[in-house]
Short mmCIF file of C-alpha atoms in Angstrom, two decimals:
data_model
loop_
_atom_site.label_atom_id
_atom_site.label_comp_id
_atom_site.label_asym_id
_atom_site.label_seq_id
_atom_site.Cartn_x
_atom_site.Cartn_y
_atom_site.Cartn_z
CA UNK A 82 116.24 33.96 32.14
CA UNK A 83 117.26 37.42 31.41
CA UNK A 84 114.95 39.91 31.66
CA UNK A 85 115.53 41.44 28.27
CA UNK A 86 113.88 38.05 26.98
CA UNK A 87 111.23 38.96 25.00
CA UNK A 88 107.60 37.88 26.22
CA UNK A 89 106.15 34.63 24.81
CA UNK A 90 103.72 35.22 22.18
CA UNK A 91 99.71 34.61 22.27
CA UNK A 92 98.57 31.01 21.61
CA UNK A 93 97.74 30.86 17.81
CA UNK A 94 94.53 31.04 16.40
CA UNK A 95 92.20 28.12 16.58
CA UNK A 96 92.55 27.63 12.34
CA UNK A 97 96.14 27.36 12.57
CA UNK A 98 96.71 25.32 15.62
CA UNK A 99 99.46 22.67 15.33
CA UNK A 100 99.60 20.77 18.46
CA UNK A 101 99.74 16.79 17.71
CA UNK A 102 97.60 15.98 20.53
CA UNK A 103 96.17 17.48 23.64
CA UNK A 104 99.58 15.99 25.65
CA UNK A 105 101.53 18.86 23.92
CA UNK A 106 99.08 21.26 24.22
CA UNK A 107 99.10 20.62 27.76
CA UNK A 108 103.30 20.61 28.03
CA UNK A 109 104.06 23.61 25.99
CA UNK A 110 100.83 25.80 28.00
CA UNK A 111 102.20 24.24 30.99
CA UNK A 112 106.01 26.07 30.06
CA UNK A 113 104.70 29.41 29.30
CA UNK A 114 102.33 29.93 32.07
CA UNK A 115 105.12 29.11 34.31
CA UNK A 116 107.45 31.86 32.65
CA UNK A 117 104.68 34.21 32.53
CA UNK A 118 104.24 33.51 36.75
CA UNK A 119 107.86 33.90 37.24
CA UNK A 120 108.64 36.81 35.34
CA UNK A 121 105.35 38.58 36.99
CA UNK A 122 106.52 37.91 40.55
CA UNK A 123 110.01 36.24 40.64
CA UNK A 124 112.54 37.40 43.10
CA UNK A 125 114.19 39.16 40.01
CA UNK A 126 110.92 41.69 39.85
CA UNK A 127 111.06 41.67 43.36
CA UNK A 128 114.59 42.73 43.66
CA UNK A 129 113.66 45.32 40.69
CA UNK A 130 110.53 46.80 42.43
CA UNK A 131 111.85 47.59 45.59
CA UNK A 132 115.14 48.49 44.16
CA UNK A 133 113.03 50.96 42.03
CA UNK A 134 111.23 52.21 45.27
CA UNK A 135 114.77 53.17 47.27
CA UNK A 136 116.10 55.23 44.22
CA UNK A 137 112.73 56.91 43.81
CA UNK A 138 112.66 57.43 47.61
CA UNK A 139 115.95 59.05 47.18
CA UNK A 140 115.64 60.66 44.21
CA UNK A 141 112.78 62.72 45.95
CA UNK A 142 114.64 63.27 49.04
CA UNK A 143 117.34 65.12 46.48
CA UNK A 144 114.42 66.83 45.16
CA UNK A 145 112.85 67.80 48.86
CA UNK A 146 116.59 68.69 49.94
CA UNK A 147 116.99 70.97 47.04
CA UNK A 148 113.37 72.63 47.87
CA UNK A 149 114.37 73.16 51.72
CA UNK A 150 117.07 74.69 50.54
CA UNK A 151 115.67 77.18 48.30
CA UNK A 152 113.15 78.13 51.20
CA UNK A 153 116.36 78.60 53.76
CA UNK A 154 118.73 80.22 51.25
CA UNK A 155 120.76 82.68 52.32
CA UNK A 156 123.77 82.95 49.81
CA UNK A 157 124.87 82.09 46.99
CA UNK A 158 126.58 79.53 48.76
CA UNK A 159 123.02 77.48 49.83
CA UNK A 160 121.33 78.46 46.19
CA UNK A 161 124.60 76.58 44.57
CA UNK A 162 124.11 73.46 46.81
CA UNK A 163 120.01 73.68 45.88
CA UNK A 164 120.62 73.53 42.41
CA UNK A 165 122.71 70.38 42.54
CA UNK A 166 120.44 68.78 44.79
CA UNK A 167 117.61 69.44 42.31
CA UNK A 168 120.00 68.23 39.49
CA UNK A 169 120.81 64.75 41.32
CA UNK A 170 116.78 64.62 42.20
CA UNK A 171 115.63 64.82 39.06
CA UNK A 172 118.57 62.72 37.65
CA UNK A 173 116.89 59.68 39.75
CA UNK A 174 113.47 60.73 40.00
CA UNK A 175 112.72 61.05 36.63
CA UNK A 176 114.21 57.83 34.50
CA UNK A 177 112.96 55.61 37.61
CA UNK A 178 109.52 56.81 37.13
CA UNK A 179 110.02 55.76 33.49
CA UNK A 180 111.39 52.58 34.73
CA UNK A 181 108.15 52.03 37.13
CA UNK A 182 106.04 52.65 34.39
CA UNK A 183 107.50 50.26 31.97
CA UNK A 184 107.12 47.74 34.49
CA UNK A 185 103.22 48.43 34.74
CA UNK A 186 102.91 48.06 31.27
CA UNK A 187 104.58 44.72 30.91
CA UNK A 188 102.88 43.56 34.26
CA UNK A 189 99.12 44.48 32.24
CA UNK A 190 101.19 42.43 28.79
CA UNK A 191 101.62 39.36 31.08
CA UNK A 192 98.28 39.37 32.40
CA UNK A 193 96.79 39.44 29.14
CA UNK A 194 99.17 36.35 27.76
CA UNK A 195 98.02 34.56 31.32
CA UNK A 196 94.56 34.97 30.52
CA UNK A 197 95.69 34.21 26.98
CA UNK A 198 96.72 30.78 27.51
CA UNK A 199 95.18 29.74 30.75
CA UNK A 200 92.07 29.76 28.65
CA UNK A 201 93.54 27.30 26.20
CA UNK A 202 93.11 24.19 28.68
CA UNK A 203 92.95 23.31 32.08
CA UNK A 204 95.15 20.68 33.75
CA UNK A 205 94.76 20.40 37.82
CA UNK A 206 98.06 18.60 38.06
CA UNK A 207 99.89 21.05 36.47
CA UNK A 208 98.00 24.47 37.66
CA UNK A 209 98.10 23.91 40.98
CA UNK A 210 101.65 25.21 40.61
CA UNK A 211 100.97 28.32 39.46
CA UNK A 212 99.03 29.67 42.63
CA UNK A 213 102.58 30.75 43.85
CA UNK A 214 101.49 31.46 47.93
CA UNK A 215 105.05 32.16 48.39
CA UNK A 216 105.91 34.53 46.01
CA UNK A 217 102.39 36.00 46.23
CA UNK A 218 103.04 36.50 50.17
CA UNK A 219 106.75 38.03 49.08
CA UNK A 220 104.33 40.93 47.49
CA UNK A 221 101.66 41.23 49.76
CA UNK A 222 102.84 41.53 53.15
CA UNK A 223 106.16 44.37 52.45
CA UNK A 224 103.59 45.90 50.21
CA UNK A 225 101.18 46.42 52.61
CA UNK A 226 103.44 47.32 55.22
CA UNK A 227 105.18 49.82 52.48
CA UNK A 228 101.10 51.50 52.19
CA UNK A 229 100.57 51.57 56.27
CA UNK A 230 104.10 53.59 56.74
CA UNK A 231 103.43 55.70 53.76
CA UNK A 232 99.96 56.83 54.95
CA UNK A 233 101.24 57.28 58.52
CA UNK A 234 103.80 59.64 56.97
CA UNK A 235 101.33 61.80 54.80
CA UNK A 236 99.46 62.24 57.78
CA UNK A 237 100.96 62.78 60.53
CA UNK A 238 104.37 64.93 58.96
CA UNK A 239 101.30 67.82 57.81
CA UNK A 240 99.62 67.46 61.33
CA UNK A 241 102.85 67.92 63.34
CA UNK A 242 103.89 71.30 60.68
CA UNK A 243 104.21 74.94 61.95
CA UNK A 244 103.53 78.04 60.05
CA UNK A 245 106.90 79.11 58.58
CA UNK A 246 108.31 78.88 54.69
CA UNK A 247 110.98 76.19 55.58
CA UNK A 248 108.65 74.41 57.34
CA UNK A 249 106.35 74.20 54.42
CA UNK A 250 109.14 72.67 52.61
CA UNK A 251 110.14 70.02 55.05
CA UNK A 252 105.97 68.81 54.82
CA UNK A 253 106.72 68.62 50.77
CA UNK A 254 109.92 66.82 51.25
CA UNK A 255 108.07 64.33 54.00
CA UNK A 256 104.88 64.06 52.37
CA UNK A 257 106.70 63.11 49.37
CA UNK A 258 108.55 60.49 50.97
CA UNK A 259 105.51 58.73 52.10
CA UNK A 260 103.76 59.10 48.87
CA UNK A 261 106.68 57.00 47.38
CA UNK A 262 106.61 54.62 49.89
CA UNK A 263 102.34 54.31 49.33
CA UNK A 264 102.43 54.25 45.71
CA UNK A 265 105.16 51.34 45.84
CA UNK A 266 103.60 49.28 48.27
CA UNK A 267 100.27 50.06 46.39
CA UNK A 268 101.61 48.73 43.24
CA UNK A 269 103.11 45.39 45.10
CA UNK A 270 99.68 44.58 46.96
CA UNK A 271 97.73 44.96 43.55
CA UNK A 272 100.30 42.81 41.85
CA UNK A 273 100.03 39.82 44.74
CA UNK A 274 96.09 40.10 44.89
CA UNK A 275 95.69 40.51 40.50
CA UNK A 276 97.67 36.68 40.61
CA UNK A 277 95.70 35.25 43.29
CA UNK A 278 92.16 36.24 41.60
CA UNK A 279 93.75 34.59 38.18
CA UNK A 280 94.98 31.75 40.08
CA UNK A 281 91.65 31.29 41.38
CA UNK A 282 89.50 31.38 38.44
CA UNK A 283 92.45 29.31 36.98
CA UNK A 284 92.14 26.16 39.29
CA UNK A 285 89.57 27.42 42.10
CA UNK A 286 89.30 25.49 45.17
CA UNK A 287 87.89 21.97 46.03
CA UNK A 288 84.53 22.02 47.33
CA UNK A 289 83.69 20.22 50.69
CA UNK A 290 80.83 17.85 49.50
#
């Protein structure tokens, strides 16, 4: 489905409810909470997310490269090449973080239409599907390992700097780098853990009696 598909709408209100019998109720809540799943974590958002994190990632290191520069410059030369850098940085940095944000937005849309019509019914047959432990994992474990390299990069690129106005601008340009990588993996581990608390309140699991 392409993604410019516009979101299913709400269930209708109770008054105006048309379904013949609880059979199609069942069927067309079935179909939507299964689009809803897949267009929160199918490999399409996937692909998008971390596509999103390598142009951010180099976006900023355009941006870091053009700081570094400015600290070194020498000539007119190095100033020229700082100014471009900036220009590409910025060029990347900023419509991606537009793109990132739009993605949050429609991520907190779905949720709401999830809750929306999960709340309609509940069918065990049909539910169990939507748990999604593959796709869930395809979030959770890069995402997490996205968060551990980020950290380890904000903290050990200040710890390793020198005194010196270049190297102040190589910490920006590192810290920055990890800060992407953080925020990105941040985003994916919140994503995978959100669907598995809805999945659970959705269809929780059996009870050993």
């Amino acid at each position: 489905m392409s993604p410019r598909t516009p979101l299913p709408p709400p269930p209708p209100p109770v008054e105006i409810r048309a379904w013949p019998d609880r059979n199609a109720l069942l069927v067309d809540r079935a179909g939507v909470l299964n689009d809803l799943v897949a267009r929160q974590l199918g490999p399409g958002r996937i692909a998008a997310h971390w596509g999103w994190a390598v142009l951010l990632a180099t976006g900023w290191a355009f941006v870091g490269t053009a700081i570094v520069a400015f600290a070194e410059t020498l000539d007119a030369l190095s100033m020229l090449f700082g100014i471009v850098c900036l220009m590409i940085g910025l060029g990347a940095v900023v419509p991606t973080g537009v793109a990132i944000a739009a993605g949050l937005r429609k991520d907190a849309r779905i949720r709401r239409l999830l809750e929306q019509w999960a709340e309609l019914d509940r069918d065990p047959a049909t539910d169990a599907g939507l748990r999604a432990p593959g796709l869930s994992l395809a979030w959770l474990l890069p995402g997490g390992l996205m968060c551990a390299v980020g950290l380890f990069v904000c903290v050990t690129v200040p710890a390793s700097a020198r005194p010196g106005a270049d190297t102040y601008a190589q910490v920006v340009l590192g810290m920055g780098l990890g800060l992407v990588c953080w925020l990105m993996g941040l985003i994916a581990v919140t994503k995978a853990l959100a669907h598995r608390r809805w999945a659970l309140r959705l269809l929780p699991p059996a009870r050993l009696s």
